[in-house]
Short mmCIF file of C-alpha atoms and ligand atoms in Angstrom, two decimals:
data_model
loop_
_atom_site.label_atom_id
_atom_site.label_comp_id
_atom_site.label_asym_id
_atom_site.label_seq_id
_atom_site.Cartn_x
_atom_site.Cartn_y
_atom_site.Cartn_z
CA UNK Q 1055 -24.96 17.22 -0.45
CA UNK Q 1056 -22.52 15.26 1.45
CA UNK Q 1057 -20.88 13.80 -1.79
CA UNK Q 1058 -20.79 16.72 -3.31
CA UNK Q 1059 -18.52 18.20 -0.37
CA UNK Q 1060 -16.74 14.99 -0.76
CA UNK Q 1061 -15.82 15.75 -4.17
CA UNK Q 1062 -14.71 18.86 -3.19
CA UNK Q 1063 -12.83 18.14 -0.44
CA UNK Q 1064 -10.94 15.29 -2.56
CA UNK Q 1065 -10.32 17.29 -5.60
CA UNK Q 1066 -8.44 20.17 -3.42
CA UNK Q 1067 -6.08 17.10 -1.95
CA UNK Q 1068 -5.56 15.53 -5.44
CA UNK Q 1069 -4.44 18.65 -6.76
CA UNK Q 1070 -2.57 19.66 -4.01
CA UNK Q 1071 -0.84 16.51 -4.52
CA UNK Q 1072 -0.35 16.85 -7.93
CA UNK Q 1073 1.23 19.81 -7.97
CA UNK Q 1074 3.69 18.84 -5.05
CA UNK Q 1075 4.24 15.34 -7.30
CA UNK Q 1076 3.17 12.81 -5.31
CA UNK Q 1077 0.51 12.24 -7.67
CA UNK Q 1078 0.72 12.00 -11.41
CA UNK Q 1079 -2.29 13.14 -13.79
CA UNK Q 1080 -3.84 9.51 -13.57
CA UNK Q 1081 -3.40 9.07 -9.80
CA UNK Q 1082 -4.86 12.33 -9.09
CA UNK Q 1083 -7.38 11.45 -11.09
CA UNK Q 1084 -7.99 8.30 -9.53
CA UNK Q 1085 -7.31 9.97 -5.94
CA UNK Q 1086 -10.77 12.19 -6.92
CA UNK Q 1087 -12.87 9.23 -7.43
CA UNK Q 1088 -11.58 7.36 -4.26
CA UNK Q 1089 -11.80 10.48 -1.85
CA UNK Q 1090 -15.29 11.25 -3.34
CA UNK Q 1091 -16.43 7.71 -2.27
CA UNK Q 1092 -14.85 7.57 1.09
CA UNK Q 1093 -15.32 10.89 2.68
CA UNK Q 1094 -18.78 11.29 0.62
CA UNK Q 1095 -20.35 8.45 1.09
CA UNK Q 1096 -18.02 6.73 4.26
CA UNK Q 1097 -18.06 10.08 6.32
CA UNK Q 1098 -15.49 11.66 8.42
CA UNK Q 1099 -14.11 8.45 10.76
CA UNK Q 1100 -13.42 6.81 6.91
CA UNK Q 1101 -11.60 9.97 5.56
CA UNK Q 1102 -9.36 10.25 8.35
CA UNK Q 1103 -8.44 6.69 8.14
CA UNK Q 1104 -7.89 7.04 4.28
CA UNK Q 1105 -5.76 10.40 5.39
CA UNK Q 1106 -3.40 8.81 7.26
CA UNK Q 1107 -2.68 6.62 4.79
CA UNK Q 1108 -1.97 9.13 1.90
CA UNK Q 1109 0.13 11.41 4.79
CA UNK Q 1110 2.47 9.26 6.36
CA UNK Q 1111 3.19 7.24 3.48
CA UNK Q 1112 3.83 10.36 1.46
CA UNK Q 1113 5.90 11.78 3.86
CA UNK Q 1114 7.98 8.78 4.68
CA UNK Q 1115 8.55 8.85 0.78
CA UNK Q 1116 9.93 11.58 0.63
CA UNK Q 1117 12.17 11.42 4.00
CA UNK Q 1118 13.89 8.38 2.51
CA UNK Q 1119 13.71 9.53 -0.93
CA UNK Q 1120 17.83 10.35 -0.29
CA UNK Q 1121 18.87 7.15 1.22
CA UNK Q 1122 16.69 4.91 -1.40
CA UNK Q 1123 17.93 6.63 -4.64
CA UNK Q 1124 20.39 3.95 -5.16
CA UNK Q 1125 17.81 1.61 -5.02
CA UNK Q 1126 14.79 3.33 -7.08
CA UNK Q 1127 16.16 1.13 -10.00
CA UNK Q 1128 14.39 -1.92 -8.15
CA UNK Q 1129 10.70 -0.18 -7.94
CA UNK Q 1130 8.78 -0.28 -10.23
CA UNK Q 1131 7.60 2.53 -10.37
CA UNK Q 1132 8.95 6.57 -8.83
CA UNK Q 1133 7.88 8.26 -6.05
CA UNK Q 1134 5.16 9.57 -8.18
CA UNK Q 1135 1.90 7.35 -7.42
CA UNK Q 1136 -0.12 6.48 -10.84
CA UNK Q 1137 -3.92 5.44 -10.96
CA UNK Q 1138 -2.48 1.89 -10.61
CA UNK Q 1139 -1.21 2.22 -7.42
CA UNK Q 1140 -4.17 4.69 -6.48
CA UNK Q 1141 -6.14 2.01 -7.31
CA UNK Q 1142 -3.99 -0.64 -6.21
CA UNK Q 1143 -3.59 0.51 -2.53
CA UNK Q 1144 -7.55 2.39 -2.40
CA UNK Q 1145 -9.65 0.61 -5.00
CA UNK Q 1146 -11.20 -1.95 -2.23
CA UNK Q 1147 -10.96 0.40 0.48
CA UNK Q 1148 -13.65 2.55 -1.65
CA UNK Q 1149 -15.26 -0.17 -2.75
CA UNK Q 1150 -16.13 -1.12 1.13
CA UNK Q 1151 -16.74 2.68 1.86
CA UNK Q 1152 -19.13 2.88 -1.34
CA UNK Q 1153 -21.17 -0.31 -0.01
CA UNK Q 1154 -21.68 1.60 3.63
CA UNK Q 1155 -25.04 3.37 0.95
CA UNK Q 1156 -26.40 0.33 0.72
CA UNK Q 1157 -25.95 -1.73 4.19
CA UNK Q 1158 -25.29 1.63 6.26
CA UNK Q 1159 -25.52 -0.32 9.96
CA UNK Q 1160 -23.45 -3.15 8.78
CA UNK Q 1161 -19.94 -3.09 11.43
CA UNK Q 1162 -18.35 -5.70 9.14
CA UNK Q 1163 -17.75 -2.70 6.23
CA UNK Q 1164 -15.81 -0.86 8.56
CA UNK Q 1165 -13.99 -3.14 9.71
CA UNK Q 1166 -12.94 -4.81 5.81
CA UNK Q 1167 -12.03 -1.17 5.20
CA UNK Q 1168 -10.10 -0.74 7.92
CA UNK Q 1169 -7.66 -3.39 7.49
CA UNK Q 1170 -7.46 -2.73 4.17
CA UNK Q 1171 -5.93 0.45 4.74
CA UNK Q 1172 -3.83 -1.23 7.76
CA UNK Q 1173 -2.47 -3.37 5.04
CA UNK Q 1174 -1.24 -1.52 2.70
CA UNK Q 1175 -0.15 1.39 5.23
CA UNK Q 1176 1.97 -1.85 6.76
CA UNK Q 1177 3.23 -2.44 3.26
CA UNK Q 1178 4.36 1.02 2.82
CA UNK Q 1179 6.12 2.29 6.43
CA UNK Q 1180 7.79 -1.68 5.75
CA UNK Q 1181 8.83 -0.46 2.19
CA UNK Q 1182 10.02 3.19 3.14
CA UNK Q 1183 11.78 2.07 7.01
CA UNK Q 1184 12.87 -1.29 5.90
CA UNK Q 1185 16.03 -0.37 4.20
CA UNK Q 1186 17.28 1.23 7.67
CA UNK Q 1187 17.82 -1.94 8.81
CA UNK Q 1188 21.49 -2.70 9.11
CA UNK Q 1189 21.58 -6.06 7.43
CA UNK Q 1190 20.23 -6.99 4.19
CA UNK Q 1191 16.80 -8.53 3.88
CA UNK Q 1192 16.12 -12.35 3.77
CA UNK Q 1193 13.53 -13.83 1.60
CA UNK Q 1194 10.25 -14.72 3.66
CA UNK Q 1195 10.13 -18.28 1.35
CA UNK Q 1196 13.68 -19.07 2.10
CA UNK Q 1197 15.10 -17.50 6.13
CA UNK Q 1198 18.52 -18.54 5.07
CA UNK Q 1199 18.79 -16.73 1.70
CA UNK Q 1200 19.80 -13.00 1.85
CA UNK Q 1201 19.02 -10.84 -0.76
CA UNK Q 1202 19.37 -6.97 -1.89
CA UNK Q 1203 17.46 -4.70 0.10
CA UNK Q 1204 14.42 -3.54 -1.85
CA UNK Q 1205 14.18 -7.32 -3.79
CA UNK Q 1206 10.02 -8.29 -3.36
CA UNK Q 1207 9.51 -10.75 -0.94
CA UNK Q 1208 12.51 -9.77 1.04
CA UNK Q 1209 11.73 -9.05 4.85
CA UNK Q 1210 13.33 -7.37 8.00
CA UNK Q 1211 13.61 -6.98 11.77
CA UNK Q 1212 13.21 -3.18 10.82
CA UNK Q 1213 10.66 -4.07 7.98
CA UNK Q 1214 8.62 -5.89 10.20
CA UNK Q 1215 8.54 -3.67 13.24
CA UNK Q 1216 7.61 -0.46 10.51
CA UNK Q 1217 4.34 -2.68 9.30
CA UNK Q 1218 3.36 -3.26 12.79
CA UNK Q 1219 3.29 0.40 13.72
CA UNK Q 1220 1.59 1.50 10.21
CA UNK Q 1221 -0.82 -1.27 10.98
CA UNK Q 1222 -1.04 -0.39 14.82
CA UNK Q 1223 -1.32 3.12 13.71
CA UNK Q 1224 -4.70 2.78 11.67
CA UNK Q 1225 -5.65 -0.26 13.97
CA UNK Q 1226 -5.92 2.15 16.88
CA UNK Q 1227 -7.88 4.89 15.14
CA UNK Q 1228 -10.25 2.06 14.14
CA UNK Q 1229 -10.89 1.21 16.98
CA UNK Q 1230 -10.96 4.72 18.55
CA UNK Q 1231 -13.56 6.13 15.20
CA UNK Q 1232 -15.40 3.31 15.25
CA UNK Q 1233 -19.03 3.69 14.27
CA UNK Q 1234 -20.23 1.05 17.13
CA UNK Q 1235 -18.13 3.15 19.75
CA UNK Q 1236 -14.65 2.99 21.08
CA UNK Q 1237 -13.54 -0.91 20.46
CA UNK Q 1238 -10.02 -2.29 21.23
CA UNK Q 1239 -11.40 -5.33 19.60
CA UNK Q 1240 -12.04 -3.58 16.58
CA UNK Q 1241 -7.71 -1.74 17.30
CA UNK Q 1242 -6.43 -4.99 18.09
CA UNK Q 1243 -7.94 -7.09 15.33
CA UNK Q 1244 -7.30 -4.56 12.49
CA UNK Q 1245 -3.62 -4.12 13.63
CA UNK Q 1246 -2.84 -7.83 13.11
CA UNK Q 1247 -5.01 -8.32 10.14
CA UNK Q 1248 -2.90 -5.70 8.19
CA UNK Q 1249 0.50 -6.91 9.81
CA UNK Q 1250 -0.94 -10.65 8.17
CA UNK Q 1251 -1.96 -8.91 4.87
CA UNK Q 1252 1.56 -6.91 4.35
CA UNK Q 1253 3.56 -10.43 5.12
CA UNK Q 1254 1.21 -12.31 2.43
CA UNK Q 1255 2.39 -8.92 0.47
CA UNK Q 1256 6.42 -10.36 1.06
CA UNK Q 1257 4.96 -13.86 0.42
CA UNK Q 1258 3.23 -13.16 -3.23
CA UNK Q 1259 6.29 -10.95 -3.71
CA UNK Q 1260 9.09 -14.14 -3.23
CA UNK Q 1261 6.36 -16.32 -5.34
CA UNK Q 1262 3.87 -15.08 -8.02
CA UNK Q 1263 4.87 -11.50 -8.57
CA UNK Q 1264 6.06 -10.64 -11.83
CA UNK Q 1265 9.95 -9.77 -11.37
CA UNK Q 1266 12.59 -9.09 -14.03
CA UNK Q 1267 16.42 -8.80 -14.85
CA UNK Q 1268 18.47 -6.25 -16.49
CA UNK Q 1269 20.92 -7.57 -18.42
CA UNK Q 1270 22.89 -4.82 -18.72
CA UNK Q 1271 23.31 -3.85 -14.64
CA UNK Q 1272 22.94 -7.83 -14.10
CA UNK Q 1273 20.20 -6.91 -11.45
CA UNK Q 1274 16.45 -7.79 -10.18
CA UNK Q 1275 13.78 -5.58 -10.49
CA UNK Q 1276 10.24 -4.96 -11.08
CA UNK Q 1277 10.76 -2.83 -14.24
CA UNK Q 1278 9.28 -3.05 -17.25
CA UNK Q 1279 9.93 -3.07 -20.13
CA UNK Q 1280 12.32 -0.49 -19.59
CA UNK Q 1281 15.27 -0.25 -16.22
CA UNK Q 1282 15.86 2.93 -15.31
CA UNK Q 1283 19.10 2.66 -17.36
CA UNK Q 1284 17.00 1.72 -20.74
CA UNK Q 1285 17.45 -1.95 -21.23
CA UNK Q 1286 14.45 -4.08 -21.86
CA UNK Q 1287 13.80 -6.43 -18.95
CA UNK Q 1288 13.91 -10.04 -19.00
CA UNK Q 1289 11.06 -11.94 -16.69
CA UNK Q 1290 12.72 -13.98 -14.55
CA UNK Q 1291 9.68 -15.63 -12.47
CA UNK Q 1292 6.14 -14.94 -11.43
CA UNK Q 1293 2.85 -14.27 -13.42
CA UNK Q 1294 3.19 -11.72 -15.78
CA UNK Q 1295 0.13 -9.97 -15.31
CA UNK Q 1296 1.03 -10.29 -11.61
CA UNK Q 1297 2.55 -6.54 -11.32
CA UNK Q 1298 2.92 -4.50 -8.09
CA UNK Q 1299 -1.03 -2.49 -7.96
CA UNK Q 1300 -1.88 -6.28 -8.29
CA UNK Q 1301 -0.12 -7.77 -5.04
CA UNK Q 1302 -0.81 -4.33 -3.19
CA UNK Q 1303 -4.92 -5.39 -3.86
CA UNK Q 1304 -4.41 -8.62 -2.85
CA UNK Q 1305 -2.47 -7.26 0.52
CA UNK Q 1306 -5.73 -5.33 1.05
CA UNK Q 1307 -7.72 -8.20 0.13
CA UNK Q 1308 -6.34 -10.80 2.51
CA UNK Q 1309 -6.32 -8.40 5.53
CA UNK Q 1310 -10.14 -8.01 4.77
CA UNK Q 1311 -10.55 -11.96 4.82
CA UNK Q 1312 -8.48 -12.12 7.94
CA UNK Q 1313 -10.28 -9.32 9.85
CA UNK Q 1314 -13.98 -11.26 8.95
CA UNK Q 1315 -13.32 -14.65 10.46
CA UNK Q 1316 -11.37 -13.31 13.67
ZN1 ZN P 919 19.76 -1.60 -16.02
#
């Protein structure tokens, strides 16, 4: 009963968001199958966590939508979110969620899940907020190397700040929904495990992540195979498989680590 109003519920978001093109046909798609999970198996507490999420980084998409456009050409994907970045951001969020069916009095579920989400909503607001930062980015391997704003693995005063509050944000109603009752443990340890998780984001970024170079606009970006001009891209470092929906799970992934052995 309760997953079947969890489909429902999910499946009138996804398509709301579909049609208002924040979600392409896979990521709507992909949006039904992780709201299903977390409001139909998880529960209220995990769909408003999961909420926030999908609301303030949509709508900080589209309020800097205007002031990014020069830079879209570095992204590698549009504002548009695809099952891979669905999946990318949500996938272990639901997977925690999902698990609550099996070991439903386990506090270390909500917790993983929590700073999941803290993670990648730190990732985002840093994303979206970091290019209002007056001074271009330096690279978190390198302090003394500035780079383009928008280049992976470049970080902020402004940057930073933004993941705090996106992690503080879900942090506090954590701690505040928490199953085991109102815990600023629970707020204060999920804030800093997604702050860590969306600064090993900048780290895998500046290392691992697959990045490439247009030849024709002589710039960096995550592309491929096409820039938004048409040129094939060039891979210029990083693992190839490495792409974005990859380093946004591992984001996710080491915030969950964190928040289990604090
Ligand atoms: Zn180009």
């Amino acid at each position: 009963m309760k997953l079947a109003a969890g489909f429902f519920i999910a499946l009138m978001i996804a398509f709301a968001a579909f049609r208002a093109r924040s979600l392409s046909r896979s990521g709507a798609i992909a949006a039904v199958v992780v709201g299903t999970v977390i409001f139909g198996v998880g529960g209220w507490p995990w769909a408003i966590l999961l909420l926030t999420f999908f609301v303030t980084s949509t709508v900080l998409t589209r309020t800097f939508k205007q002031r990014k456009s020069g830079l879209s050409e570095k992204f590698s994907k549009g504002g548009q979110r695809d099952a891979g970045q669905v999946l990318g951001n949500g996938g272990l969020a639901t997977l925690f969620a999902g698990l609550t069916a099996f070991y439903p009095d386990d506090p270390r579920l909500w917790l993983a899940f929590a700073a999941v989400l803290a993670a990648v909503n730190a990732d985002t607001w840093a994303t979206e907020i970091g290019v209002l930062n007056p001074y271009p980015p330096r690279m978190i391997t390198n302090p003394k190397k500035v780079v383009e704003q928008g280049t992976s693995g470049g970080i902020s005063f402004f940057g930073t700040l933004a993941a705090l509050g996106g992690a503080a944000l879900i942090g506090v109603l954590a701690g505040v929904l928490s199953p085991q009752g109102i815990s600023w443990t629970t707020a204060v340890t999920v804030t800093l495990a997604g702050l860590l998780g969306s600064l090993f984001d900048s780290l895998l970024g500046a290392t691992v992540q697959a990045i490439y170079h247009c030849p024709t606009c002589d710039k960096e970006t995550e592309r491929f195979p096409l820039h938004t001009c048409g040129t094939p891209t060039v891979q210029i470092r990083g693992w190839k498989w490495f792409n974005n929906d990859w380093v946004n799970f591992a984001c996710g992934a080491f915030a969950a680590i964190v928040v289990s052995m604090i």
